[in-house]
Every structure is written in C-alpha cells, then in structure tokens.
Amino acid sequence: MSASRRSIWGRPMLDVPRKEVILSTLALRAGYGGKPVLQGLEIEVREGEIVAVIGRNGVGKSTLMKSLIGLVPAMSGSIVYRGEAVETLPAHKRARLGMGYVPQGRDVFPRLTVGENVAVGAAIKRGGIPEAGRRRIVEAFPILEERWNQRAGTMSGGQQQQLAIGRVLIADPNLILLDEPSEGIQPNIVQDIARNMVELNRRTGVTIILVEQNLDMIRAMAQRCYVMVKGRIVASLDRSALDDVAEMRRHLAV
Ligand SMILES: Nc1ncnc2c1ncn2[C@@H]1O[C@H](COP(=O)(O)OP(=O)(O)O)[C@@H](O)[C@H]1O
Ligand SMILES: [Mg+2]
C-alpha cells in the first residue's frame, strides 16, 4: 500500500489509522410525552475528539445530551457506545461504562462542600473519596483543591461549573457530555475552563461532546462542530469553519 492516500479534496493524507468511533447514534428519536424532540438524529464521535453541538434555543441540544446518558429514553433508533448498544440501559449503567454527564445549569448542591458534592456524585461516603479520583479532579481544576471544604453555594458560577465537571472525573470517564458550561460565567473564567478542559483532553485522551452557544468557548475547545435544527443535525463543520465568525453567529443566533 502507498504511504499516503488522497483525500476527496485531492490533498495527500497521512496514512495514520483513524481513531475508533467511541459514540454514534443512528436514526435516534427521543422526546417527552410521546412527542419526539430528536427526529432521527445521527452523530459519530471518535476517541479523543472534542466535538461541539450548536443550535438555537429549543432545537433539542439538552434533550440529545439527556438521551445519550439515558435520562430521556430513546423512542427508536440506536446509541452505540464503545461498540455496545446502550439505548435501553439506565443512566447509572451508562455512567458505569464510562459516560460522564454535566447538566446545563450545573446542579451542584449549594449547602454541601466541594468534597461532599464530589462524594454525593460518586455515591460514596464523605472521606471515602479515593485519592486517585481526588487527584484527577484537582489536577484538572486546581481551584477545587483550595476550595475543597468550602460550601459550593458560596463559590462563583465559574467555580461551581468547575466543580460540576470535576465531579464526573471521580469515575474516570472516557466520554464527557458537557451541556452549556459557559452559561452565566464571566468571559475570562470561560477561557480558564476551556483551557483546563483542553489540557485534560490532551493529557488523558478523554472525549468531549460540548453543547455551547458561546463562540469563544467553542473556538477555544472544539475541533469540529455539529449544527442542530429542530432535532436533526443539518451540518457538520470542520475546524476552519469554526473561525468563520459571521457564519458561526448565524448558527448560534438565539
Ligand atoms: N422535560 C420536558 N418536558 C417536555 N418538553 C420539554 C422538556 N424539556 C425540554 N422540552 C422541550 O423540548 C424542546 C427541546 O428542548 P431542549 O432540549 O432543552 O433544547 P435546547 O437545549 O436546544 O435549548 C423544547 O421545545 C422544550 O420546550
Ligand atoms: Mg439546553
């Protein structure tokens, strides 16, 4: 075999084996009260990718994330995670297979400390957090080290968001589903969080599906992007398209 192939654009591509698909959906339909929001949605994400999903308010981005983790049941279609059909598995089983979910709005417990939030998330007794898990969290988000015994409700939105993400790292996920982490967070902190996530991705190879409206965060994190309209993927944009600000703004307009 030749050392290089040609891409469809005629440029030579290196003959590096492509990474395995970690998650794919086929004709996925899911919604509420028998009414589908996702209308035959298809995505394919490879190991180690950071892929954004964008689209206007109400197109079904959060429903997609909930459906991937199992909080909204699939009506039909499939979700394949690491070679296994998971669409009928309950959320806790998908989590055990290595999927981590960070909900929109963060959902941290304000009256509990950082450490207690982590323990509740992992369903383990306070003080019983494994050292390796704790190290994983504070390595990714150093601010949580100094805030470990502080109540979450007294922290800034950005710190609470880092806690919400850090919490899923206790289980050492292969895939993180991250729903609008920038919501209500100051721009400079958005950049900090994006940098920490990219660093985590490079260091550990964790795959990230990022739902976002914030163009700065998308451009700081994502390698490519799906555009969603009314429960379907209507476009798949590569990295260079993410730099076309005018085009991106059109897709993001609320
Ligand atoms: N729990 C729910 N029950 C009924 N309808 C819902 C529920 N959650 C969301 N929806 C509806 O589903 C559609 C998609 O919502 P959502 O997935 O939250 O969109 P997005 O995250 O893209 O803003 C909207 O029309 C919304 O009103
Ligand atoms: Mg949403």
PDB file of C-alpha atoms and ligand atoms in Angstrom:
ATOM      1  CA  MET A   1       0.000   0.000   0.000  1.00  0.00           C
ATOM      2  CA  SER A   2       1.162   3.518  -0.677  1.00  0.00           C
ATOM      3  CA  ALA A   3       2.324   5.645   2.233  1.00  0.00           C
ATOM      4  CA  SER A   4      -0.362   8.208   1.636  1.00  0.00           C
ATOM      5  CA  ARG A   5      -3.886   8.384   0.265  1.00  0.00           C
ATOM      6  CA  ARG A   6      -5.640  11.270  -1.337  1.00  0.00           C
ATOM      7  CA  SER A   7      -8.491  12.928   0.435  1.00  0.00           C
ATOM      8  CA  ILE A   8     -11.549  13.818  -1.590  1.00  0.00           C
ATOM      9  CA  TRP A   9     -10.086  17.318  -1.868  1.00  0.00           C
ATOM     10  CA  GLY A  10      -7.004  15.973  -3.581  1.00  0.00           C
ATOM     11  CA  ARG A  11      -4.625  16.743  -0.747  1.00  0.00           C
ATOM     12  CA  PRO A  12      -2.483  13.835   0.398  1.00  0.00           C
ATOM     13  CA  MET A  13      -3.440  12.494   3.804  1.00  0.00           C
ATOM     14  CA  LEU A  14      -1.069  10.662   6.094  1.00  0.00           C
ATOM     15  CA  ASP A  15      -1.900   7.004   6.380  1.00  0.00           C
ATOM     16  CA  VAL A  16      -2.476   7.194  10.112  1.00  0.00           C
ATOM     17  CA  PRO A  17      -5.155   4.846  11.321  1.00  0.00           C
ATOM     18  CA  ARG A  18      -8.248   6.844  12.267  1.00  0.00           C
ATOM     19  CA  LYS A  19      -9.281   6.605  15.884  1.00  0.00           C
ATOM     20  CA  GLU A  20     -12.095   4.265  16.824  1.00  0.00           C
ATOM     21  CA  VAL A  21     -15.636   5.573  16.971  1.00  0.00           C
ATOM     22  CA  ILE A  22     -16.485   5.956  20.661  1.00  0.00           C
ATOM     23  CA  LEU A  23     -20.112   7.008  20.240  1.00  0.00           C
ATOM     24  CA  SER A  24     -22.594   7.018  17.405  1.00  0.00           C
ATOM     25  CA  THR A  25     -26.319   7.412  17.043  1.00  0.00           C
ATOM     26  CA  LEU A  26     -28.484   6.141  14.233  1.00  0.00           C
ATOM     27  CA  ALA A  27     -31.979   7.490  13.479  1.00  0.00           C
ATOM     28  CA  LEU A  28     -32.322   8.485  17.113  1.00  0.00           C
ATOM     29  CA  ARG A  29     -35.743   9.688  18.182  1.00  0.00           C
ATOM     30  CA  ALA A  30     -36.401  10.820  21.732  1.00  0.00           C
ATOM     31  CA  GLY A  31     -38.606  13.348  23.481  1.00  0.00           C
ATOM     32  CA  TYR A  32     -41.284  13.874  26.078  1.00  0.00           C
ATOM     33  CA  GLY A  33     -44.827  12.534  26.499  1.00  0.00           C
ATOM     34  CA  GLY A  34     -44.684  10.545  23.266  1.00  0.00           C
ATOM     35  CA  LYS A  35     -43.650  13.584  21.208  1.00  0.00           C
ATOM     36  CA  PRO A  36     -40.195  13.293  19.683  1.00  0.00           C
ATOM     37  CA  VAL A  37     -37.808  16.236  20.002  1.00  0.00           C
ATOM     38  CA  LEU A  38     -34.922  14.368  18.367  1.00  0.00           C
ATOM     39  CA  GLN A  39     -36.159  13.443  14.903  1.00  0.00           C
ATOM     40  CA  GLY A  40     -33.791  10.802  13.598  1.00  0.00           C
ATOM     41  CA  LEU A  41     -30.585  12.342  14.824  1.00  0.00           C
ATOM     42  CA  GLU A  42     -27.205  10.987  13.697  1.00  0.00           C
ATOM     43  CA  ILE A  43     -23.760  11.778  15.059  1.00  0.00           C
ATOM     44  CA  GLU A  44     -20.451   9.955  15.097  1.00  0.00           C
ATOM     45  CA  VAL A  45     -17.678  10.862  17.522  1.00  0.00           C
ATOM     46  CA  ARG A  46     -14.199   9.346  17.656  1.00  0.00           C
ATOM     47  CA  GLU A  47     -11.966   8.609  20.642  1.00  0.00           C
ATOM     48  CA  GLY A  48     -10.225  11.719  21.915  1.00  0.00           C
ATOM     49  CA  GLU A  49     -12.255  14.230  19.918  1.00  0.00           C
ATOM     50  CA  ILE A  50     -13.759  17.436  21.264  1.00  0.00           C
ATOM     51  CA  VAL A  51     -16.931  17.964  19.235  1.00  0.00           C
ATOM     52  CA  ALA A  52     -19.317  20.863  19.729  1.00  0.00           C
ATOM     53  CA  VAL A  53     -23.074  20.730  19.132  1.00  0.00           C
ATOM     54  CA  ILE A  54     -24.607  24.117  18.415  1.00  0.00           C
ATOM     55  CA  GLY A  55     -28.041  25.389  17.520  1.00  0.00           C
ATOM     56  CA  ARG A  56     -30.666  27.855  18.590  1.00  0.00           C
ATOM     57  CA  ASN A  57     -32.612  27.650  21.826  1.00  0.00           C
ATOM     58  CA  GLY A  58     -35.098  24.792  21.903  1.00  0.00           C
ATOM     59  CA  VAL A  59     -33.706  22.734  18.988  1.00  0.00           C
ATOM     60  CA  GLY A  60     -33.083  19.810  21.360  1.00  0.00           C
ATOM     61  CA  LYS A  61     -29.426  20.047  22.383  1.00  0.00           C
ATOM     62  CA  SER A  62     -30.083  19.287  26.050  1.00  0.00           C
ATOM     63  CA  THR A  63     -32.530  16.565  25.062  1.00  0.00           C
ATOM     64  CA  LEU A  64     -29.740  14.997  22.999  1.00  0.00           C
ATOM     65  CA  MET A  65     -27.356  15.014  25.961  1.00  0.00           C
ATOM     66  CA  LYS A  66     -30.021  13.549  28.277  1.00  0.00           C
ATOM     67  CA  SER A  67     -30.856  10.939  25.723  1.00  0.00           C
ATOM     68  CA  LEU A  68     -27.182   9.959  25.324  1.00  0.00           C
ATOM     69  CA  ILE A  69     -26.758   9.463  29.081  1.00  0.00           C
ATOM     70  CA  GLY A  70     -30.191   7.814  29.478  1.00  0.00           C
ATOM     71  CA  LEU A  71     -32.260  10.427  31.310  1.00  0.00           C
ATOM     72  CA  VAL A  72     -34.615  10.749  28.328  1.00  0.00           C
ATOM     73  CA  PRO A  73     -35.459   7.342  26.817  1.00  0.00           C
ATOM     74  CA  ALA A  74     -34.964   6.651  23.125  1.00  0.00           C
ATOM     75  CA  MET A  75     -38.266   6.096  21.280  1.00  0.00           C
ATOM     76  CA  SER A  76     -36.447   4.467  18.379  1.00  0.00           C
ATOM     77  CA  GLY A  77     -33.028   4.360  16.779  1.00  0.00           C
ATOM     78  CA  SER A  78     -29.767   3.391  18.395  1.00  0.00           C
ATOM     79  CA  ILE A  79     -26.962   4.741  20.541  1.00  0.00           C
ATOM     80  CA  VAL A  80     -23.743   2.756  20.279  1.00  0.00           C
ATOM     81  CA  TYR A  81     -21.059   3.456  22.860  1.00  0.00           C
ATOM     82  CA  ARG A  82     -17.699   1.687  22.514  1.00  0.00           C
ATOM     83  CA  GLY A  83     -19.242  -0.952  20.318  1.00  0.00           C
ATOM     84  CA  GLU A  84     -22.189  -1.667  22.585  1.00  0.00           C
ATOM     85  CA  ALA A  85     -25.842  -0.686  22.032  1.00  0.00           C
ATOM     86  CA  VAL A  86     -26.718   1.308  25.145  1.00  0.00           C
ATOM     87  CA  GLU A  87     -30.059   2.935  24.244  1.00  0.00           C
ATOM     88  CA  THR A  88     -32.015   0.711  26.606  1.00  0.00           C
ATOM     89  CA  LEU A  89     -29.577   0.906  29.525  1.00  0.00           C
ATOM     90  CA  PRO A  90     -30.449   3.125  32.506  1.00  0.00           C
ATOM     91  CA  ALA A  91     -28.281   6.191  33.142  1.00  0.00           C
ATOM     92  CA  HIS A  92     -26.274   4.686  36.008  1.00  0.00           C
ATOM     93  CA  LYS A  93     -25.231   1.760  33.812  1.00  0.00           C
ATOM     94  CA  ARG A  94     -24.099   4.095  31.032  1.00  0.00           C
ATOM     95  CA  ALA A  95     -22.137   6.043  33.663  1.00  0.00           C
ATOM     96  CA  ARG A  96     -20.508   2.810  34.778  1.00  0.00           C
ATOM     97  CA  LEU A  97     -19.472   2.151  31.174  1.00  0.00           C
ATOM     98  CA  GLY A  98     -17.561   5.441  31.214  1.00  0.00           C
ATOM     99  CA  MET A  99     -20.001   8.165  30.209  1.00  0.00           C
ATOM    100  CA  GLY A 100     -19.974  11.310  32.358  1.00  0.00           C
ATOM    101  CA  TYR A 101     -22.766  13.902  32.191  1.00  0.00           C
ATOM    102  CA  VAL A 102     -22.535  17.535  33.302  1.00  0.00           C
ATOM    103  CA  PRO A 103     -26.049  19.026  33.142  1.00  0.00           C
ATOM    104  CA  GLN A 104     -26.947  22.501  31.926  1.00  0.00           C
ATOM    105  CA  GLY A 105     -27.259  24.730  34.988  1.00  0.00           C
ATOM    106  CA  ARG A 106     -24.620  22.705  36.855  1.00  0.00           C
ATOM    107  CA  ASP A 107     -26.889  21.284  39.612  1.00  0.00           C
ATOM    108  CA  VAL A 108     -24.328  21.394  42.393  1.00  0.00           C
ATOM    109  CA  PHE A 109     -25.631  21.149  45.966  1.00  0.00           C
ATOM    110  CA  PRO A 110     -25.143  24.676  47.357  1.00  0.00           C
ATOM    111  CA  ARG A 111     -25.137  23.727  51.035  1.00  0.00           C
ATOM    112  CA  LEU A 112     -22.616  20.925  50.586  1.00  0.00           C
ATOM    113  CA  THR A 113     -18.871  21.466  50.360  1.00  0.00           C
ATOM    114  CA  VAL A 114     -16.876  20.729  47.235  1.00  0.00           C
ATOM    115  CA  GLY A 115     -15.719  17.420  48.747  1.00  0.00           C
ATOM    116  CA  GLU A 116     -19.271  16.473  49.758  1.00  0.00           C
ATOM    117  CA  ASN A 117     -20.573  17.313  46.278  1.00  0.00           C
ATOM    118  CA  VAL A 118     -17.962  15.002  44.803  1.00  0.00           C
ATOM    119  CA  ALA A 119     -18.864  12.259  47.280  1.00  0.00           C
ATOM    120  CA  VAL A 120     -22.611  12.566  46.572  1.00  0.00           C
ATOM    121  CA  GLY A 121     -21.980  12.500  42.834  1.00  0.00           C
ATOM    122  CA  ALA A 122     -19.997   9.315  43.205  1.00  0.00           C
ATOM    123  CA  ALA A 123     -22.436   7.871  45.754  1.00  0.00           C
ATOM    124  CA  ILE A 124     -19.626   7.318  48.236  1.00  0.00           C
ATOM    125  CA  LYS A 125     -19.329   8.255  51.901  1.00  0.00           C
ATOM    126  CA  ARG A 126     -17.691  11.551  52.726  1.00  0.00           C
ATOM    127  CA  GLY A 127     -13.999  10.956  53.351  1.00  0.00           C
ATOM    128  CA  GLY A 128     -14.196   7.795  51.286  1.00  0.00           C
ATOM    129  CA  ILE A 129     -13.169   9.507  48.073  1.00  0.00           C
ATOM    130  CA  PRO A 130     -10.337   7.507  46.514  1.00  0.00           C
ATOM    131  CA  GLU A 131      -7.098   9.503  46.412  1.00  0.00           C
ATOM    132  CA  ALA A 132      -6.611   8.819  42.682  1.00  0.00           C
ATOM    133  CA  GLY A 133     -10.046  10.279  41.965  1.00  0.00           C
ATOM    134  CA  ARG A 134      -9.431  13.331  44.094  1.00  0.00           C
ATOM    135  CA  ARG A 135      -6.094  13.902  42.375  1.00  0.00           C
ATOM    136  CA  ARG A 136      -7.740  13.634  38.958  1.00  0.00           C
ATOM    137  CA  ILE A 137     -10.202  16.361  39.932  1.00  0.00           C
ATOM    138  CA  VAL A 138      -7.765  18.863  41.437  1.00  0.00           C
ATOM    139  CA  GLU A 139      -5.217  18.295  38.688  1.00  0.00           C
ATOM    140  CA  ALA A 140      -7.843  19.298  36.127  1.00  0.00           C
ATOM    141  CA  PHE A 141      -9.263  22.135  38.250  1.00  0.00           C
ATOM    142  CA  PRO A 142      -6.646  23.372  40.757  1.00  0.00           C
ATOM    143  CA  ILE A 143      -9.094  25.893  42.260  1.00  0.00           C
ATOM    144  CA  LEU A 144     -11.060  22.979  43.739  1.00  0.00           C
ATOM    145  CA  GLU A 145      -8.053  21.938  45.836  1.00  0.00           C
ATOM    146  CA  GLU A 146      -8.097  25.133  47.883  1.00  0.00           C
ATOM    147  CA  ARG A 147     -11.911  25.193  47.963  1.00  0.00           C
ATOM    148  CA  TRP A 148     -12.316  21.541  48.931  1.00  0.00           C
ATOM    149  CA  ASN A 149     -14.020  22.278  52.272  1.00  0.00           C
ATOM    150  CA  GLN A 150     -15.957  25.330  51.109  1.00  0.00           C
ATOM    151  CA  ARG A 151     -19.715  25.231  50.543  1.00  0.00           C
ATOM    152  CA  ALA A 152     -20.489  25.215  46.833  1.00  0.00           C
ATOM    153  CA  GLY A 153     -23.194  27.870  47.204  1.00  0.00           C
ATOM    154  CA  THR A 154     -20.618  30.430  48.344  1.00  0.00           C
ATOM    155  CA  MET A 155     -18.454  29.970  45.243  1.00  0.00           C
ATOM    156  CA  SER A 156     -18.635  31.879  41.931  1.00  0.00           C
ATOM    157  CA  GLY A 157     -20.533  30.465  38.952  1.00  0.00           C
ATOM    158  CA  GLY A 158     -17.237  29.591  37.282  1.00  0.00           C
ATOM    159  CA  GLN A 159     -16.010  27.700  40.328  1.00  0.00           C
ATOM    160  CA  GLN A 160     -19.326  25.865  40.612  1.00  0.00           C
ATOM    161  CA  GLN A 161     -19.052  24.893  36.956  1.00  0.00           C
ATOM    162  CA  GLN A 162     -15.561  23.507  37.548  1.00  0.00           C
ATOM    163  CA  LEU A 163     -16.978  21.543  40.464  1.00  0.00           C
ATOM    164  CA  ALA A 164     -19.800  20.198  38.278  1.00  0.00           C
ATOM    165  CA  ILE A 165     -17.258  18.982  35.724  1.00  0.00           C
ATOM    166  CA  GLY A 166     -14.737  17.847  38.350  1.00  0.00           C
ATOM    167  CA  ARG A 167     -17.438  15.753  39.985  1.00  0.00           C
ATOM    168  CA  VAL A 168     -17.758  13.473  36.950  1.00  0.00           C
ATOM    169  CA  LEU A 169     -13.981  12.918  36.846  1.00  0.00           C
ATOM    170  CA  ILE A 170     -14.177  10.865  40.044  1.00  0.00           C
ATOM    171  CA  ALA A 171     -15.403   7.968  37.877  1.00  0.00           C
ATOM    172  CA  ASP A 172     -12.599   8.444  35.305  1.00  0.00           C
ATOM    173  CA  PRO A 173     -14.944   8.769  32.286  1.00  0.00           C
ATOM    174  CA  ASN A 174     -13.935   8.077  28.671  1.00  0.00           C
ATOM    175  CA  LEU A 175     -16.602  10.448  27.387  1.00  0.00           C
ATOM    176  CA  ILE A 176     -17.842  13.683  28.944  1.00  0.00           C
ATOM    177  CA  LEU A 177     -21.183  15.197  27.897  1.00  0.00           C
ATOM    178  CA  LEU A 178     -20.944  18.882  28.726  1.00  0.00           C
ATOM    179  CA  ASP A 179     -24.111  20.980  28.440  1.00  0.00           C
ATOM    180  CA  GLU A 180     -23.562  24.766  28.139  1.00  0.00           C
ATOM    181  CA  PRO A 181     -20.769  25.124  30.695  1.00  0.00           C
ATOM    182  CA  SER A 182     -20.257  28.828  29.893  1.00  0.00           C
ATOM    183  CA  GLU A 183     -23.793  29.849  30.834  1.00  0.00           C
ATOM    184  CA  GLY A 184     -23.715  32.804  33.232  1.00  0.00           C
ATOM    185  CA  ILE A 185     -19.937  32.804  33.585  1.00  0.00           C
ATOM    186  CA  GLN A 186     -17.536  35.734  33.129  1.00  0.00           C
ATOM    187  CA  PRO A 187     -15.551  35.693  29.862  1.00  0.00           C
ATOM    188  CA  ASN A 188     -12.110  35.332  31.461  1.00  0.00           C
ATOM    189  CA  ILE A 189     -13.295  32.366  33.527  1.00  0.00           C
ATOM    190  CA  VAL A 190     -14.836  30.813  30.395  1.00  0.00           C
ATOM    191  CA  GLN A 191     -11.341  30.862  28.904  1.00  0.00           C
ATOM    192  CA  ASP A 192      -9.856  29.264  32.058  1.00  0.00           C
ATOM    193  CA  ILE A 193     -12.384  26.455  31.965  1.00  0.00           C
ATOM    194  CA  ALA A 194     -11.865  25.899  28.235  1.00  0.00           C
ATOM    195  CA  ARG A 195      -8.090  25.740  28.757  1.00  0.00           C
ATOM    196  CA  ASN A 196      -8.463  23.251  31.617  1.00  0.00           C
ATOM    197  CA  MET A 197     -10.740  21.060  29.505  1.00  0.00           C
ATOM    198  CA  VAL A 198      -8.410  21.071  26.501  1.00  0.00           C
ATOM    199  CA  GLU A 199      -5.490  20.256  28.784  1.00  0.00           C
ATOM    200  CA  LEU A 200      -7.482  17.376  30.317  1.00  0.00           C
ATOM    201  CA  ASN A 201      -8.318  16.110  26.832  1.00  0.00           C
ATOM    202  CA  ARG A 202      -4.660  16.219  25.736  1.00  0.00           C
ATOM    203  CA  ARG A 203      -3.366  14.615  28.906  1.00  0.00           C
ATOM    204  CA  THR A 204      -5.911  11.815  29.244  1.00  0.00           C
ATOM    205  CA  GLY A 205      -7.435  11.452  25.776  1.00  0.00           C
ATOM    206  CA  VAL A 206     -10.940  11.867  27.199  1.00  0.00           C
ATOM    207  CA  THR A 207     -13.571  12.504  24.524  1.00  0.00           C
ATOM    208  CA  ILE A 208     -15.823  15.541  24.983  1.00  0.00           C
ATOM    209  CA  ILE A 209     -19.194  16.405  23.449  1.00  0.00           C
ATOM    210  CA  LEU A 210     -19.785  20.070  24.145  1.00  0.00           C
ATOM    211  CA  VAL A 211     -23.133  21.811  23.777  1.00  0.00           C
ATOM    212  CA  GLU A 212     -22.441  25.533  23.622  1.00  0.00           C
ATOM    213  CA  GLN A 213     -23.768  28.912  22.491  1.00  0.00           C
ATOM    214  CA  ASN A 214     -20.631  30.818  23.461  1.00  0.00           C
ATOM    215  CA  LEU A 215     -18.478  31.226  20.374  1.00  0.00           C
ATOM    216  CA  ASP A 216     -15.323  31.937  22.379  1.00  0.00           C
ATOM    217  CA  MET A 217     -15.691  28.693  24.271  1.00  0.00           C
ATOM    218  CA  ILE A 218     -16.464  26.724  21.105  1.00  0.00           C
ATOM    219  CA  ARG A 219     -13.387  28.110  19.366  1.00  0.00           C
ATOM    220  CA  ALA A 220     -11.194  27.571  22.415  1.00  0.00           C
ATOM    221  CA  MET A 221     -12.233  23.945  22.775  1.00  0.00           C
ATOM    222  CA  ALA A 222     -13.832  22.280  19.783  1.00  0.00           C
ATOM    223  CA  GLN A 223     -12.086  20.536  16.892  1.00  0.00           C
ATOM    224  CA  ARG A 224     -15.279  20.402  14.871  1.00  0.00           C
ATOM    225  CA  CYS A 225     -18.937  21.085  15.286  1.00  0.00           C
ATOM    226  CA  TYR A 226     -22.423  19.762  14.505  1.00  0.00           C
ATOM    227  CA  VAL A 227     -25.226  22.205  13.769  1.00  0.00           C
ATOM    228  CA  MET A 228     -28.640  21.178  15.027  1.00  0.00           C
ATOM    229  CA  VAL A 229     -32.019  22.416  13.783  1.00  0.00           C
ATOM    230  CA  LYS A 230     -35.350  21.036  15.049  1.00  0.00           C
ATOM    231  CA  GLY A 231     -34.000  17.774  16.389  1.00  0.00           C
ATOM    232  CA  ARG A 232     -31.744  16.969  13.460  1.00  0.00           C
ATOM    233  CA  ILE A 233     -28.110  17.511  12.527  1.00  0.00           C
ATOM    234  CA  VAL A 234     -28.131  19.732   9.450  1.00  0.00           C
ATOM    235  CA  ALA A 235     -24.413  20.428   9.067  1.00  0.00           C
ATOM    236  CA  SER A 236     -21.033  19.211  10.222  1.00  0.00           C
ATOM    237  CA  LEU A 237     -18.373  21.933  10.330  1.00  0.00           C
ATOM    238  CA  ASP A 238     -14.643  21.363  10.462  1.00  0.00           C
ATOM    239  CA  ARG A 239     -12.123  23.392  12.438  1.00  0.00           C
ATOM    240  CA  SER A 240     -11.613  26.013   9.731  1.00  0.00           C
ATOM    241  CA  ALA A 241     -15.361  26.758   9.638  1.00  0.00           C
ATOM    242  CA  LEU A 242     -15.282  27.485  13.375  1.00  0.00           C
ATOM    243  CA  ASP A 243     -13.096  30.502  12.609  1.00  0.00           C
ATOM    244  CA  ASP A 244     -15.710  31.972  10.257  1.00  0.00           C
ATOM    245  CA  VAL A 245     -17.270  34.164  12.896  1.00  0.00           C
ATOM    246  CA  ALA A 246     -20.119  35.516  10.768  1.00  0.00           C
ATOM    247  CA  GLU A 247     -21.164  32.024   9.698  1.00  0.00           C
ATOM    248  CA  MET A 248     -20.961  30.703  13.258  1.00  0.00           C
ATOM    249  CA  ARG A 249     -23.030  33.589  14.595  1.00  0.00           C
ATOM    250  CA  ARG A 250     -25.789  32.691  12.141  1.00  0.00           C
ATOM    251  CA  HIS A 251     -25.993  29.180  13.569  1.00  0.00           C
ATOM    252  CA  LEU A 252     -25.840  30.411  17.140  1.00  0.00           C
ATOM    253  CA  ALA A 253     -28.414  33.203  16.954  1.00  0.00           C
ATOM    254  CA  VAL A 254     -30.945  32.604  19.693  1.00  0.00           C
TER     255      VAL A 254
HETATM  256  N1  LIG B   1     -38.981  17.955  30.491  1.00  0.00           N
HETATM  257  C1  LIG B   1     -39.568  18.374  29.358  1.00  0.00           C
HETATM  258  N2  LIG B   1     -40.861  18.091  29.101  1.00  0.00           N
HETATM  259  C2  LIG B   1     -41.478  18.491  27.951  1.00  0.00           C
HETATM  260  N3  LIG B   1     -40.843  19.190  26.982  1.00  0.00           N
HETATM  261  C3  LIG B   1     -39.553  19.503  27.179  1.00  0.00           C
HETATM  262  C4  LIG B   1     -38.848  19.116  28.373  1.00  0.00           C
HETATM  263  N4  LIG B   1     -37.562  19.557  28.270  1.00  0.00           N
HETATM  264  C5  LIG B   1     -37.483  20.199  27.088  1.00  0.00           C
HETATM  265  N5  LIG B   1     -38.652  20.164  26.424  1.00  0.00           N
HETATM  266  C6  LIG B   1     -38.934  20.744  25.093  1.00  0.00           C
HETATM  267  O1  LIG B   1     -38.093  20.084  24.164  1.00  0.00           O
HETATM  268  C7  LIG B   1     -37.591  21.003  23.195  1.00  0.00           C
HETATM  269  C8  LIG B   1     -36.083  20.981  23.201  1.00  0.00           C
HETATM  270  O2  LIG B   1     -35.589  21.437  24.446  1.00  0.00           O
HETATM  271  P1  LIG B   1     -34.059  21.372  24.826  1.00  0.00           P
HETATM  272  O3  LIG B   1     -33.535  20.041  24.523  1.00  0.00           O
HETATM  273  O4  LIG B   1     -33.928  21.860  26.228  1.00  0.00           O
HETATM  274  O5  LIG B   1     -33.432  22.453  23.794  1.00  0.00           O
HETATM  275  P2  LIG B   1     -32.033  23.221  23.828  1.00  0.00           P
HETATM  276  O6  LIG B   1     -31.162  22.590  24.864  1.00  0.00           O
HETATM  277  O7  LIG B   1     -31.503  23.097  22.446  1.00  0.00           O
HETATM  278  O8  LIG B   1     -32.345  24.656  24.151  1.00  0.00           O
HETATM  279  C9  LIG B   1     -38.200  22.362  23.564  1.00  0.00           C
HETATM  280  O9  LIG B   1     -39.333  22.580  22.780  1.00  0.00           O
HETATM  281  C10 LIG B   1     -38.556  22.202  25.027  1.00  0.00           C
HETATM  282  O10 LIG B   1     -39.638  23.034  25.360  1.00  0.00           O
HETATM  283 MG    MG B   2     -30.231  23.331  26.565  1.00  0.00          MG
END
